[in-house]
Every structure is written in structure tokens, then in C-alpha cells.
Coordinates of C-alpha atoms in Angstrom, one line a residue:
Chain A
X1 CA 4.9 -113.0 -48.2
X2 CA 2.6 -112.7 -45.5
X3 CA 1.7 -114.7 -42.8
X4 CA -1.5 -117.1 -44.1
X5 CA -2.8 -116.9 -40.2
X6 CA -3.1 -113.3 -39.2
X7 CA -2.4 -111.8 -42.8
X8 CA -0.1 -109.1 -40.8
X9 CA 3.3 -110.3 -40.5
X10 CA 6.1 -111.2 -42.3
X11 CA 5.6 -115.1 -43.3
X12 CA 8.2 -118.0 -42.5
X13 CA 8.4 -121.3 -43.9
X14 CA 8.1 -123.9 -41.4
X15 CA 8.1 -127.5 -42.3
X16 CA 6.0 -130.1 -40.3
X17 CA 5.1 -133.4 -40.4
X18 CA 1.7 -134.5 -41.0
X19 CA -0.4 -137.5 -41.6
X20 CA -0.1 -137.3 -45.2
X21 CA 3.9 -136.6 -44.8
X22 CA 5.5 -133.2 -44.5
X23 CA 3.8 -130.0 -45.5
X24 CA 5.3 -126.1 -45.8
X25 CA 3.0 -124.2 -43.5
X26 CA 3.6 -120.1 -44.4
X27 CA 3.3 -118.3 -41.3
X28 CA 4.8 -115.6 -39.0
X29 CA 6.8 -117.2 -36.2
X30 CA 3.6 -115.7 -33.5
X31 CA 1.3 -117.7 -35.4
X32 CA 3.3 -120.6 -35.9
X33 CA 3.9 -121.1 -32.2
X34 CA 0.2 -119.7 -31.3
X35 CA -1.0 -123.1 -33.5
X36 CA 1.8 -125.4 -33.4
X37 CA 4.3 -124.5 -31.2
X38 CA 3.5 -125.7 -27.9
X39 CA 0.6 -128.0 -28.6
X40 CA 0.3 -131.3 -26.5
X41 CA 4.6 -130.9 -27.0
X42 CA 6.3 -132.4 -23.6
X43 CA 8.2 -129.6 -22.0
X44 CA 11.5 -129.8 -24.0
X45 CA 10.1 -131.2 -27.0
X46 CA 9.0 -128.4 -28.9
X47 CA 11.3 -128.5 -32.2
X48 CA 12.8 -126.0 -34.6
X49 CA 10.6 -125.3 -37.8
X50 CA 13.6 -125.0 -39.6
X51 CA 16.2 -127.2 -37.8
X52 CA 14.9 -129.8 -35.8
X53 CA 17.0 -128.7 -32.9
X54 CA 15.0 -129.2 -29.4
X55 CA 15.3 -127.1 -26.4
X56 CA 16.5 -130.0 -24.8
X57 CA 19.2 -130.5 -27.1
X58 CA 20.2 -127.0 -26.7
X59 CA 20.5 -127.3 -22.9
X60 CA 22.7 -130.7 -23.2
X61 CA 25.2 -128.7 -25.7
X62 CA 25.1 -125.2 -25.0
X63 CA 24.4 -124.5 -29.0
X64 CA 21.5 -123.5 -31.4
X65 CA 21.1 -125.3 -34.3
X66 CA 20.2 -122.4 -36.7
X67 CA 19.2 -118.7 -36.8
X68 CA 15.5 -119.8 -36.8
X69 CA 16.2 -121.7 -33.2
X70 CA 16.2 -118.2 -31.5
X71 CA 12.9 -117.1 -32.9
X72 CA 11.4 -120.6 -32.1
X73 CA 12.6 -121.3 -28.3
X74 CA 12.8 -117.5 -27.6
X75 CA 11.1 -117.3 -24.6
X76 CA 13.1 -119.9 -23.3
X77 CA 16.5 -118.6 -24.2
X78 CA 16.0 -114.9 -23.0
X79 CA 16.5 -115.9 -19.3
X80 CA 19.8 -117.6 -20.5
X81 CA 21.2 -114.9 -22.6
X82 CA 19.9 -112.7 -19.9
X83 CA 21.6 -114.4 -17.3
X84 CA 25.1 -114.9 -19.5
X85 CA 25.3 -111.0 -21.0
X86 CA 23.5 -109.5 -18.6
X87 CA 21.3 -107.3 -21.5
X88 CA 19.0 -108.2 -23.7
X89 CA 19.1 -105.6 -26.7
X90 CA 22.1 -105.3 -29.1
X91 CA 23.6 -101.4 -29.6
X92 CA 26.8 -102.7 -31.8
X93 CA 27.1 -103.0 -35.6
X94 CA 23.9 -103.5 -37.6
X95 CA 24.3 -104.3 -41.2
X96 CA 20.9 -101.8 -41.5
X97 CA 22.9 -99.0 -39.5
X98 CA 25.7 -96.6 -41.0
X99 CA 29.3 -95.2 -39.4
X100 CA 27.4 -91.8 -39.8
X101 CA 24.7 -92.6 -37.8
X102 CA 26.9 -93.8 -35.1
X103 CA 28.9 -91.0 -35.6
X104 CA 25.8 -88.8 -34.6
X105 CA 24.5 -90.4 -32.0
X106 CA 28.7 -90.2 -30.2
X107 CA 28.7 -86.6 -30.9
X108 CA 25.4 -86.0 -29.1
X109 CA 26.3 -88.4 -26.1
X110 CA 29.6 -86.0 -26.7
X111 CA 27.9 -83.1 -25.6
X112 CA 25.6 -83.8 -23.1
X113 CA 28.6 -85.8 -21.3
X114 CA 30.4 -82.1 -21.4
X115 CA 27.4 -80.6 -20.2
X116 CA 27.3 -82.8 -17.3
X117 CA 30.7 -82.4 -16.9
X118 CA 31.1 -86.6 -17.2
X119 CA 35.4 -86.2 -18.0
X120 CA 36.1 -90.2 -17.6
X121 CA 32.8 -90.5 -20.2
X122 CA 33.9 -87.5 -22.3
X123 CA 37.2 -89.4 -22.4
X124 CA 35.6 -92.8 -23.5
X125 CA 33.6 -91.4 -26.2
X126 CA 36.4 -89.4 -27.6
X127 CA 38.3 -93.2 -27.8
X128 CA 35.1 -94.5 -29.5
X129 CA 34.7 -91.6 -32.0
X130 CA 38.3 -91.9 -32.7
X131 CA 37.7 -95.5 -33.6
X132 CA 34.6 -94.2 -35.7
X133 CA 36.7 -91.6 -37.4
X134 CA 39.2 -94.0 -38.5
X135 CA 36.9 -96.1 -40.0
X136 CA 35.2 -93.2 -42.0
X137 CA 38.8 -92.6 -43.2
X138 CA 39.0 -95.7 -44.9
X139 CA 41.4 -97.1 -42.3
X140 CA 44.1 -94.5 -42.6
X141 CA 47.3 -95.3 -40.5
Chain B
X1 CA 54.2 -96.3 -27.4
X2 CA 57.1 -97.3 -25.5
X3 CA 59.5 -100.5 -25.0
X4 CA 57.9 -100.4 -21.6
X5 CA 54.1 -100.7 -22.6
X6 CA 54.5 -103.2 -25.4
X7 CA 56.9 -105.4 -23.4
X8 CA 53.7 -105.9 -21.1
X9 CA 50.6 -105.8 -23.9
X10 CA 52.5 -108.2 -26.3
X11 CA 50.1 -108.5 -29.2
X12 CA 46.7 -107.9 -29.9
X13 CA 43.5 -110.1 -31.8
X14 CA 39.9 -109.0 -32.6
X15 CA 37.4 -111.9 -33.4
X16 CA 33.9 -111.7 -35.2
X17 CA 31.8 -114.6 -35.0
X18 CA 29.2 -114.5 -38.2
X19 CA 26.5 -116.9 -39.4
X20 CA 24.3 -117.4 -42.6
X21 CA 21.1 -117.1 -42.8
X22 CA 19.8 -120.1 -44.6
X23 CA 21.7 -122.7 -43.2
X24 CA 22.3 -124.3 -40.1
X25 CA 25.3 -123.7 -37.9
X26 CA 27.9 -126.0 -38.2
X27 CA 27.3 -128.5 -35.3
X28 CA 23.9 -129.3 -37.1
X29 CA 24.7 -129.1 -40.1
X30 CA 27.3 -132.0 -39.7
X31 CA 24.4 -134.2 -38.7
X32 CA 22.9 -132.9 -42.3
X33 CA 23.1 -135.6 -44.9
X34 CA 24.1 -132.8 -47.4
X35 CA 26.4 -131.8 -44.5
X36 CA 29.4 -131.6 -47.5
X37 CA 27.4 -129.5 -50.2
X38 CA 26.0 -127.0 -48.1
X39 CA 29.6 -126.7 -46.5
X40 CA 31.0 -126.4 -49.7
X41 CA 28.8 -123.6 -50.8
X42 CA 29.5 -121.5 -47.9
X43 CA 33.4 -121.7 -48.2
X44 CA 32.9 -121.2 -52.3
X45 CA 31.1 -117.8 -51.5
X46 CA 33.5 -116.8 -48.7
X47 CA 36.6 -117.6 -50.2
X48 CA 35.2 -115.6 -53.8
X49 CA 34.5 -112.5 -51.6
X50 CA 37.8 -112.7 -50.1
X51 CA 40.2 -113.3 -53.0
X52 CA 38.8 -110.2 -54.5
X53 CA 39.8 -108.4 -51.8
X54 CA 43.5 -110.1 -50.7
X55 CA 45.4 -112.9 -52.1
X56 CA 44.0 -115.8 -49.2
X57 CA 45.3 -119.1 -49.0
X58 CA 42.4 -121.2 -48.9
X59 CA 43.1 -124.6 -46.6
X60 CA 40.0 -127.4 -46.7
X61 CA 40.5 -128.4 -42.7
X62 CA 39.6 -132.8 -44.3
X63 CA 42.6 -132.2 -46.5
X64 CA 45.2 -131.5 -44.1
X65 CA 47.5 -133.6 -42.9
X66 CA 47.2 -133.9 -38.7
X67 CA 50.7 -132.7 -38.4
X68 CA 50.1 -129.9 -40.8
X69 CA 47.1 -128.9 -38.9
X70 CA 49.1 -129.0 -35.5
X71 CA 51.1 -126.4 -37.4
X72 CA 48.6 -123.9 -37.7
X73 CA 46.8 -124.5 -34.3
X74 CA 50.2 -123.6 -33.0
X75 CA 50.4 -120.5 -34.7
X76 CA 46.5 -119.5 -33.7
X77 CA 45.3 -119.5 -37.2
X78 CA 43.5 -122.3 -36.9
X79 CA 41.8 -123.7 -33.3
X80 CA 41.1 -127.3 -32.6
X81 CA 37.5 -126.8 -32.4
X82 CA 38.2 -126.2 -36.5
X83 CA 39.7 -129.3 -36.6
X84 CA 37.2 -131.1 -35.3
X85 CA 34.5 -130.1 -38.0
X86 CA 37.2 -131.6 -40.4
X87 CA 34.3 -132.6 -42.3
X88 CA 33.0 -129.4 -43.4
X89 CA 35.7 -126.8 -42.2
X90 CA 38.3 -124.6 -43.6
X91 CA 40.1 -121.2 -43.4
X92 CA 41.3 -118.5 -45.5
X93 CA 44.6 -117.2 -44.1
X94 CA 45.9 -113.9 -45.5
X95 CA 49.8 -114.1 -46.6
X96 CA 51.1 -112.2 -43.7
X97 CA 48.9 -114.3 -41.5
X98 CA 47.7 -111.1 -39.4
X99 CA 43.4 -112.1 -40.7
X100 CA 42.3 -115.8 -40.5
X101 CA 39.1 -116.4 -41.3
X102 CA 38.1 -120.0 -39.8
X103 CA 34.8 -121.3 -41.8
X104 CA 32.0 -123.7 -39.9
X105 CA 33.8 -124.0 -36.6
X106 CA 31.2 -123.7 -33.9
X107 CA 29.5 -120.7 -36.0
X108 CA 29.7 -120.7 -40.0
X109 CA 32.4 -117.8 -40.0
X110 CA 35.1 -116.8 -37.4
X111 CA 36.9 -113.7 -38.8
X112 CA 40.0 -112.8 -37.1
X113 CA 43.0 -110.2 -37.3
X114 CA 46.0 -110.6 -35.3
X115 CA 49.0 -108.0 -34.8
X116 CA 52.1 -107.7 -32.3
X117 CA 52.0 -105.1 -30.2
X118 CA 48.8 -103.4 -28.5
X119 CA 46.5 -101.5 -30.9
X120 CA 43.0 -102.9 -30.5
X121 CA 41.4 -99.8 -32.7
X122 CA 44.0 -100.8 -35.4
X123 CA 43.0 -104.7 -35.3
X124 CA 39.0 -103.7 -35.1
X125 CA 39.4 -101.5 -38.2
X126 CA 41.0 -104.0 -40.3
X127 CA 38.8 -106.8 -39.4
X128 CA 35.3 -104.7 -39.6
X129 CA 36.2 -103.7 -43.2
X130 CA 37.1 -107.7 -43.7
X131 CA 33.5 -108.2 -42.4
X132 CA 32.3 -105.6 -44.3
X133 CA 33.6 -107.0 -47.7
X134 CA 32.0 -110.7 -46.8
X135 CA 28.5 -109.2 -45.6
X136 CA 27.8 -107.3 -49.0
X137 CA 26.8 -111.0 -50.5
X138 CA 26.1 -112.7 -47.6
X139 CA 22.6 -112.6 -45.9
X140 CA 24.4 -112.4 -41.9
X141 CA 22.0 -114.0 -39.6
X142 CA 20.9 -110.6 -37.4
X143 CA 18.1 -110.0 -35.4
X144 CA 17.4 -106.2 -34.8
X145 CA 17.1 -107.5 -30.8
X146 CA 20.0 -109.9 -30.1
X147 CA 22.4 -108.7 -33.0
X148 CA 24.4 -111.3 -34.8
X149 CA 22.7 -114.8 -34.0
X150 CA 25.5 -117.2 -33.1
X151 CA 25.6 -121.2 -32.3
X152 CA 26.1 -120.1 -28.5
X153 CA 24.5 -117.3 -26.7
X154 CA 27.8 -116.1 -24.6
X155 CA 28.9 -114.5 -28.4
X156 CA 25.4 -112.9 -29.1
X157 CA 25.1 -109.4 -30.3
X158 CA 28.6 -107.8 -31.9
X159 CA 29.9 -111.4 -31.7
X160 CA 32.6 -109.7 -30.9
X161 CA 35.9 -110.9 -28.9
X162 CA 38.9 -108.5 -28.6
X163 CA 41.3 -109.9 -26.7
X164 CA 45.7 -108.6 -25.7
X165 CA 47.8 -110.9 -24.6
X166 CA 49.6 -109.8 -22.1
X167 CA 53.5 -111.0 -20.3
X168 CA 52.7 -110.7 -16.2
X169 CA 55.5 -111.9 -15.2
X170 CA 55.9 -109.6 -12.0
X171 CA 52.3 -109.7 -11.4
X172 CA 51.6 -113.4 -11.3
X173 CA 54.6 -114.8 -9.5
X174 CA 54.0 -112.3 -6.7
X175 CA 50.6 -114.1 -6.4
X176 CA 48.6 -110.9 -7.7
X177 CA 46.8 -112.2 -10.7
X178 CA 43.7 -113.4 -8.3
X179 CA 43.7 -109.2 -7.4
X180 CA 42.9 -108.5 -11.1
X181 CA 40.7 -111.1 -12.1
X182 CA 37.7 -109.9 -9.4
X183 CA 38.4 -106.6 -10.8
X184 CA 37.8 -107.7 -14.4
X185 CA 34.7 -109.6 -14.0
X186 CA 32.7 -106.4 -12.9
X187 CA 34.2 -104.6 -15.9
X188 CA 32.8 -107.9 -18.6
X189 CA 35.9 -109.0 -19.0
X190 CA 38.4 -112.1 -18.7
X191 CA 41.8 -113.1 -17.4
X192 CA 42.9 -116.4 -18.5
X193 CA 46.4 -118.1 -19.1
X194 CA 47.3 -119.4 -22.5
X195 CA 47.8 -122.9 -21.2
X196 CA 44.1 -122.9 -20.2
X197 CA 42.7 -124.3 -16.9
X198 CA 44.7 -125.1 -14.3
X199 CA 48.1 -123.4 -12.2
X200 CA 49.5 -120.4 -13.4
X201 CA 49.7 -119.7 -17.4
X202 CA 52.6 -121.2 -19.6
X203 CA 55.3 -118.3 -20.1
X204 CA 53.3 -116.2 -18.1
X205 CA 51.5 -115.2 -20.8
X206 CA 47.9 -114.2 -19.9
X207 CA 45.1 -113.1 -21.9
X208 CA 42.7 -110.1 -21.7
X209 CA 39.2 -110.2 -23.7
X210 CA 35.4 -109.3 -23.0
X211 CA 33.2 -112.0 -21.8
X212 CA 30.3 -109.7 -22.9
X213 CA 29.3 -109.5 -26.0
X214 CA 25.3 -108.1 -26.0
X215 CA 24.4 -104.9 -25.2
X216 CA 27.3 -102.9 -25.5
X217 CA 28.8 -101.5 -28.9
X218 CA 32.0 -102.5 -30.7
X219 CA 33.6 -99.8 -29.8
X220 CA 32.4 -99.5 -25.8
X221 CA 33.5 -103.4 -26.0
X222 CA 37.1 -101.4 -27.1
X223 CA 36.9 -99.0 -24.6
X224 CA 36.9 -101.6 -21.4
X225 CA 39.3 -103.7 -22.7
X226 CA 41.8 -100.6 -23.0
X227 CA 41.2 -99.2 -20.1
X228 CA 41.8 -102.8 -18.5
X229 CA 45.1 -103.2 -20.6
X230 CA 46.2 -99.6 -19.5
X231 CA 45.5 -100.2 -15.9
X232 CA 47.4 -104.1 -15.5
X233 CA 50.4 -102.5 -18.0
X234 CA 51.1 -99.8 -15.1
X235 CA 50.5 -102.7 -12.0
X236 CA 53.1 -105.3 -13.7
X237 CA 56.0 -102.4 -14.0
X238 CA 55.4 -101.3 -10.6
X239 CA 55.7 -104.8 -9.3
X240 CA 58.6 -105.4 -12.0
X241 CA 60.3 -102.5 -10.1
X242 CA 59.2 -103.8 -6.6
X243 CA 60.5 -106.7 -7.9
X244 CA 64.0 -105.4 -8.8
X245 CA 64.1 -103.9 -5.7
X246 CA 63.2 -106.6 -3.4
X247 CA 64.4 -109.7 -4.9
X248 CA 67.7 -107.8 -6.0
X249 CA 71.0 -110.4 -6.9
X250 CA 68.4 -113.5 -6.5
X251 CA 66.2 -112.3 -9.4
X252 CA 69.3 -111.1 -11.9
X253 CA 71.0 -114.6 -10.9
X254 CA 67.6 -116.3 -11.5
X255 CA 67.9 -114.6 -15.0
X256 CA 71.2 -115.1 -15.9
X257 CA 70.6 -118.9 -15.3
X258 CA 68.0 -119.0 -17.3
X259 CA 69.9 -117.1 -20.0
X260 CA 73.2 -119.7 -19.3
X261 CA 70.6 -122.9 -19.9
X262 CA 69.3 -121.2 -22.8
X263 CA 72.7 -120.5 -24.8
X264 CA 74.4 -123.8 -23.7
X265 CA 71.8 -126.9 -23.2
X266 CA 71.7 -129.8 -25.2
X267 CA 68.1 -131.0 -24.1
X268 CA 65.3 -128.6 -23.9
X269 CA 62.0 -129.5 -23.2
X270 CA 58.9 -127.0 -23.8
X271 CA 58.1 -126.6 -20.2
X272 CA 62.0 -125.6 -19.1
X273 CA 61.6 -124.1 -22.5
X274 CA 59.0 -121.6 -21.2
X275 CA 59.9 -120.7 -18.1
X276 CA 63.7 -120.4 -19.2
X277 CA 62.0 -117.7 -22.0
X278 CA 60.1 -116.0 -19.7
X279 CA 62.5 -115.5 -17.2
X280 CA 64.9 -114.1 -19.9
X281 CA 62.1 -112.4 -21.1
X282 CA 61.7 -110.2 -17.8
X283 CA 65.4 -109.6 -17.9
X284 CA 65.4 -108.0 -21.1
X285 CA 62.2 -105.6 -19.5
X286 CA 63.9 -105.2 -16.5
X287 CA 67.1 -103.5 -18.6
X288 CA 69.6 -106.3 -17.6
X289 CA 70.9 -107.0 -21.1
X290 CA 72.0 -104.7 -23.8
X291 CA 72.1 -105.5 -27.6
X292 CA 72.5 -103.9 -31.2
X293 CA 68.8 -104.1 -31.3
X294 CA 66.1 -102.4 -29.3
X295 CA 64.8 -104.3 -26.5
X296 CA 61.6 -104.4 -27.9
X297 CA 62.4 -106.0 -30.9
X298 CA 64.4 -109.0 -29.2
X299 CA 61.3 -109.5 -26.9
X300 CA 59.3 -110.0 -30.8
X301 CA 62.1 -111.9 -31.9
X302 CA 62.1 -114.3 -29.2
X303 CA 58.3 -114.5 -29.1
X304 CA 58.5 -115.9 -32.9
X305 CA 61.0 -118.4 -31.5
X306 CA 58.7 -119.5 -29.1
X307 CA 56.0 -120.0 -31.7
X308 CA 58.8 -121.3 -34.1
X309 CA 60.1 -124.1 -31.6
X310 CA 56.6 -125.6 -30.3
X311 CA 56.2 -129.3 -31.6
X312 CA 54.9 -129.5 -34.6
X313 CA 56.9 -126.2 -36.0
X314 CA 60.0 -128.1 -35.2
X315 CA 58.3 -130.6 -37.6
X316 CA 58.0 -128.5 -40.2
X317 CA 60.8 -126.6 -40.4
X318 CA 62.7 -130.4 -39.9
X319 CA 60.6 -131.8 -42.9
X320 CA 59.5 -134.9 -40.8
X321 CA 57.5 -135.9 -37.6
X322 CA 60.4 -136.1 -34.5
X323 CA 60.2 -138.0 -31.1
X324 CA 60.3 -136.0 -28.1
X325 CA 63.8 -135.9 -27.0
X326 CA 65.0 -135.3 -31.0
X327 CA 62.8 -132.0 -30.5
X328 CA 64.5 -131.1 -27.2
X329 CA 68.0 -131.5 -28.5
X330 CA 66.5 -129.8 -31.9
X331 CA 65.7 -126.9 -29.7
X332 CA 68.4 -126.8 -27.5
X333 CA 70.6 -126.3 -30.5
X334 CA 68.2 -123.8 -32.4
X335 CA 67.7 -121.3 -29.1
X336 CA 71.4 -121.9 -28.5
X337 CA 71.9 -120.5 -31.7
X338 CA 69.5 -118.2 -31.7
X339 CA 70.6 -116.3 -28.5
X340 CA 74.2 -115.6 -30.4
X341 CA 72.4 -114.5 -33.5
X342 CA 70.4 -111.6 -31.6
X343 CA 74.4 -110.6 -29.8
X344 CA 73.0 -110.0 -26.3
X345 CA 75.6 -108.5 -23.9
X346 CA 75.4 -109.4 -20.4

């Protein structure tokens, strides 16, 4: 479904509370922090849509409440999970993403490190595309 | 692989941290008043996945008796934090005990594979196909961005711990350990001992893992971590030499006491315990004992004693809960026994 707002983007549900009691609003997470997100909210009050968890909350514990915590305080976490991993965009395992493909990618980083004449790289994706290759073999001994 | 290598890189254990989609990690979730059904439902589609792969022994955390769950947080199947969501929690532990998947500790699933010895590309394979079996029904929670979305941000991304134990005996009580652990930090990873915070580590026993977990692939995660292992394996058998060499008749005596108190005590606390261990431990690296069996084996063998003589394994294997100094003598008696069983020649 798409978002009732901008008709664009994939739609969430967010529930929020309302005079006449609590309503399902359908809209992407831009437009649901564009028109509720931040609005006359004390700094720290904004809540999860889909959780309840505050910002607040998260800095007292150190935890989100639910997957829909890092789309709803995004902007806030990215200088944490900057500041704790050092990057920002994931490169492992992606449940959309196949060994092949990996496999691919290792092989051309393969060969530019030998054009470059990398060795200690060459060497470290040799040990990942061994790892690969296993796991295409079905995890062969 | 040599007696050498894995009587430095003692075992090995690769973690993935994984969370639903639709419901909310376990911390919240406890405040949920449905906290129980929801809970339920996740450990009734986990555990179906699973027992069509492997027979899994399913344990409901709320069910367990406290000493029986000492028992398993001893063994590292279970971790306290498990324990603590009673309530909701509960792992699937394969027969062998080598995977233990934890359910709602601090994320909904905690999938891990454990193995003596140092093979990390061994423990990643067989606990990325585990994953793979439990994602084919389960909607993970993954953003394209930040990877697997996890209760805390310090497992972001592979959620991903791989992490070798590792027997520094040489290294740390020469006072090099705070030589490594600089070094490690630029690389992403971790030192810590097994006894947590504080002096030393118990046994001097210390564990390797990534601290990173964004940005970096599964198998690049591998790569640092085994170039780490490989690099601290060859400085603890240089110093294990220098050590030889230096420290001469006062390091063998230091082991043969240990190895004296060991077969002939009658009260043997877990600290003495320890240190006795490791110090017999390093004798049997250094070559001072010979036996029917390879050295490497009665380094395993004697690392399942430890395990097999902490507190609440003495328990089990007495049937009943024992005061503290019926454990020492119980172990006294049971290393005592167990040192003639394995026939090392001094």
C-alpha cells in the first residue's frame, strides 16, 4: 500500500492517539515524521509509531524497542551507530543478495588486487573466497 | 594444524544475532501485556524450522529449575542475560551441543555454533546455513542501510560475533596482554578474559572477537579475526619459549607443584582449581609430560574437566545441590582421579 500523504512510498502503519481514541494512520515513515513526528514533541519525547519506545528511553538502556525504532529516531541514532561501528552502510549477508553475487564481486576485487600487485589483499580475499566456496559446496569438510 | 597452534587457539564460536519483523525485541516486549503469546509464537516457529532440520532439544528458560539453568550457563549454551527474560526465553540446543540457538534474550534470536579447536570458516559455515534454514519463514528484520536491525546498535549490520578463545598463559603473566589489546582495537577487535572485568582472566583463558559489526562483511569480519589469532598464536610460543628459557627449574617446579596438588588434594576450590589447571596446562604445551595420548587431546580432556567440575556441574553429575567445601573435596577427588585416568608420566 502506498503512503496516503505523498502517494509515492511504501506505506507503514503507525498508530496514534487521538481525541476520539487511537487511529491507524497509513503512511511512509518521511511523511509520518514530516506531519507527526516532531510536532510540539519535547526533545526526547518523540515516540515509536509502532513501539512506544522514546529516544529517551533508548539513551537510559542502550536498546531499541523494535525494528520500526530505527526508522522512527534515525536521525538521532546515526551519530551513535556512527560513533560505535565507525560506518554507516552494511556490505555483509543480505537475505536479498546470493553467495554468487558475492562470489563475483571477490573475483573482481581478486583481480584488480593482482593488478595492483596488493599480495597481503590478494591473500585476504583468497581466505574470503575460500569461505564463499565452501559455502557453495554445501559445507563440504 | 599442529599440537602447537591449537594448544594456544583452544576453541572457536560464531554468533548471529537476528530479530523479527513484527514484533518487538525482547526487552519491550516483556513490558507487553501479551508478552507470553507473542513469545510463544516466536519459539513455536523457531523451534518447527529447526526440528526439521536437526533433532533440538527445546528448553522453555521459566521452566527450568535455577540450578539446572546454572548448568547450562556454565557450559555457554545458555547466558544469564537468557535467564533473565525467564519470562519469555528459551533455547534450542542441538545434541552435540556445538549450535545453541538462545530465543528473546536481548534480540529475538541468538544463533550460535561452538567447536574445539580453531576453525572460524568451519563454525561460520555451519551456523550461516543454521540461519539460513530459520530465515526462509521468518520475515528477519533488515534494512538495506544498517543490515540486520538489532536491540543494540554495537551488533548492527552482520550481527555477527566470531570470537577464539585463546590459553595466554606466557603472554599474560609476563605482563604483555596490555601490548595486544592497543593492537586489536585498531584492527575492530577485542581482548577480554573469561572472568570478565577486573585482574587478569580465570585460567588464563582470554577471548578474541570483533567489536565491529557494520560495515564490513562476514567474511572480512573472518579475515581480522584470523589474522589476529595467527599473529597472538606465534607471540604466546615465543614467550612460552622465552619463558622456558628464562624461568628454567622455577617454571617446571611451579608446574610439577601444581600437577602434585592436583593428583593428591583433598580440598580444591575453583580458584586454586584454575590456576593449578593452567599451570599444568602450560606444562603439557611446554613438552614436560609425556602420555599414551597426544598432548593435544589431554589439553581437550582437561578443558571438559574444567567445564565438568564448575559448581553447578558438580551438582548435576552429584544429583543434588552441595555446599562449597562438599564441592572442593568432590573435586579434589574427581581431578585426583582424573589425572591417573589420562596416565601422565612425569
Amino acid at each position: 500500500m502506498l503512503c496516503t500523504a505523498c502517494g509515492k512510498d511504501q506505506a507503514q502503519n503507525y498508530r496514534c492517539r487521538t481525541k476520539e481514541g487511537e487511529k491507524t494512520l497509513l503512511l511512509c515513515p518521511a511523511c509520518y515524521r514530516r506531519l507527526y513526528g516532531r510536532k510540539d514533541a519535547p526533545a526526547g519525547a518523540q515516540e515509536c509509531p509502532s513501539c512506544g519506545m522514546t529516544i529517551a528511553e533508548f539513551r537510559k538502556t542502550g536498546l531499541l524497542g523494535c525494528a520500526d525504532c530505527y526508522t522512527a529516531f534515525r536521525e538521532e541514532l546515526l551519530p551513535t551507530v556512527k560513533n560505535v561501528q565507525g560506518k554507516l552502510r552494511h556490505t555483509g549477508k543480505d537475505p536479498f543478495r546470493t553467495l554468487d553475487d558475492e562470489k563475483r564481486e571477490l573475483e573482481a576485487e581478486l583481480t584488480d588486487a593482482r593488478r595492483t600487485g596488493d599480495r597481503l589483499l590478494e591473500q585476504r580475499i583468497r581466505y574470503r573466497l575460500s569461505v564463499i566456496q565452501r559455502l557453495l559446496n554445501g559445507g563440504g569438510e | 594444524m599442529n599440537i602447537s597452534y591449537e594448544s594456544v587457539a583452544v576453541s572457536s564460536r560464531i554468533r548471529l544475532a537476528r530479530n523479527f519483523r513484527d514484533y518487538p525485541f525482547p526487552d519491550r516486549l516483556l513490558q507487553s501485556p501479551h508478552a507470553v503469546e507473542q513469545a510463544s509464537e516466536i519459539v513455536r516457529i523457531i523451534n518447527a524450522e529447526l526440528n526439521a532440520l536437526e533433532d533440538f532439544e527445546l528448553y522453555g528458560v521459566g521452566t527450568l529449575t535455577e540450578e539446572r539453568a546454572a548448568y547450562l550457563v556454565e557450559r555457554n549454551l545458555i547466558s544469564r542475560d537468557l535467564v533473565r527474560h525467564s519470562a519469555i526465553s528459551a533455547a534450542l540446543i542441538s545434541p552435540d551441543e556445538s549450535i545453541s540457538v538462545m530465543i528473546n534474550e536481548e534480540d529475538h534470536i541468538r544463533e550460535q555454533y561452538f567447536m574445539r579447536g580453531y576453525d572460524l570458516s568451519k563454525a561460520y559455515e555451519r551456523i550461516t546455513g543454521i540461519d539460513d534454514v530459520i530465515s526462509e519463514s521468518i520475515p528477519f528484520a533488515f534494512d538495506r542501510e544498517l543490515g540486520y536491525l538489532t536491540a543494540c546498535p554495537t551488533n548492527l549490520g552482520t550481527g555477527m560475533r566470531a570470537s577464539v578463545m585463546m590459553f595466554l598463559p606466557a603472554v599474560s603473566r609476563r605482563g604483555l596482554m596490555k601490548r595486544i589489546a592497543p593492537e586489536l582495537k585498531t584492527l575492530g577487535l577485542t581482548v577480554r578474559g573469561t572472568s570478565g572485568e577486573g585482574s587478569g582472566a580465570e585460567g588464563d583463558l582470554y577471548q578474541i572477537s570483533n567489536q565491529v559489526t557494520l560495515g564490513l562483511t562476514e567474511t572480512e569480519i573472518l579475515t581480522a579475526v584470523d589474522e589476529a589469532v595467527k599473529l597472538i598464536v606465534g607471540f604466546e610460543l615465543r614467550e612460552r619459549e622465552n619463558m622456558k628459557k628464562e624461568e628454567g627449574l622455577s617454571l617446571r617446579d611451579k608446574v610439577m607443584r601444581a600437577y602434585g596438588i592436583l593428583s593428591n588434594c583433598c580440598l580444591l576450590g575453583m580458584k586454586e582449581f584454575m590456576a593449578r589447571v593452567a599451570d599444568l596446562k602450560l606444562g603439557i604445551a611446554l613438552g614436560y609430560f609425556t602420555s599414551e595420548k597426544e598432548p593435544e587431546e589431554m589439553l581437550f580432556e582437561l578443558d571438559g574437566h574444567i567445564t565438568a567440575m564448575r559448581p553447578a556441574n558438580i551438582d548435576r553429575l552429584c544429583g543434588r545441590s552441595l555446599t562449597e567445601a562438599e564441592r572442593s573435596a568432590y573435586r579434589a577427588e574427581q581431578t585426583g582421579k582424573f589425572l591417573r585416568k589420562t596416565s601422565i608420566i612425569v
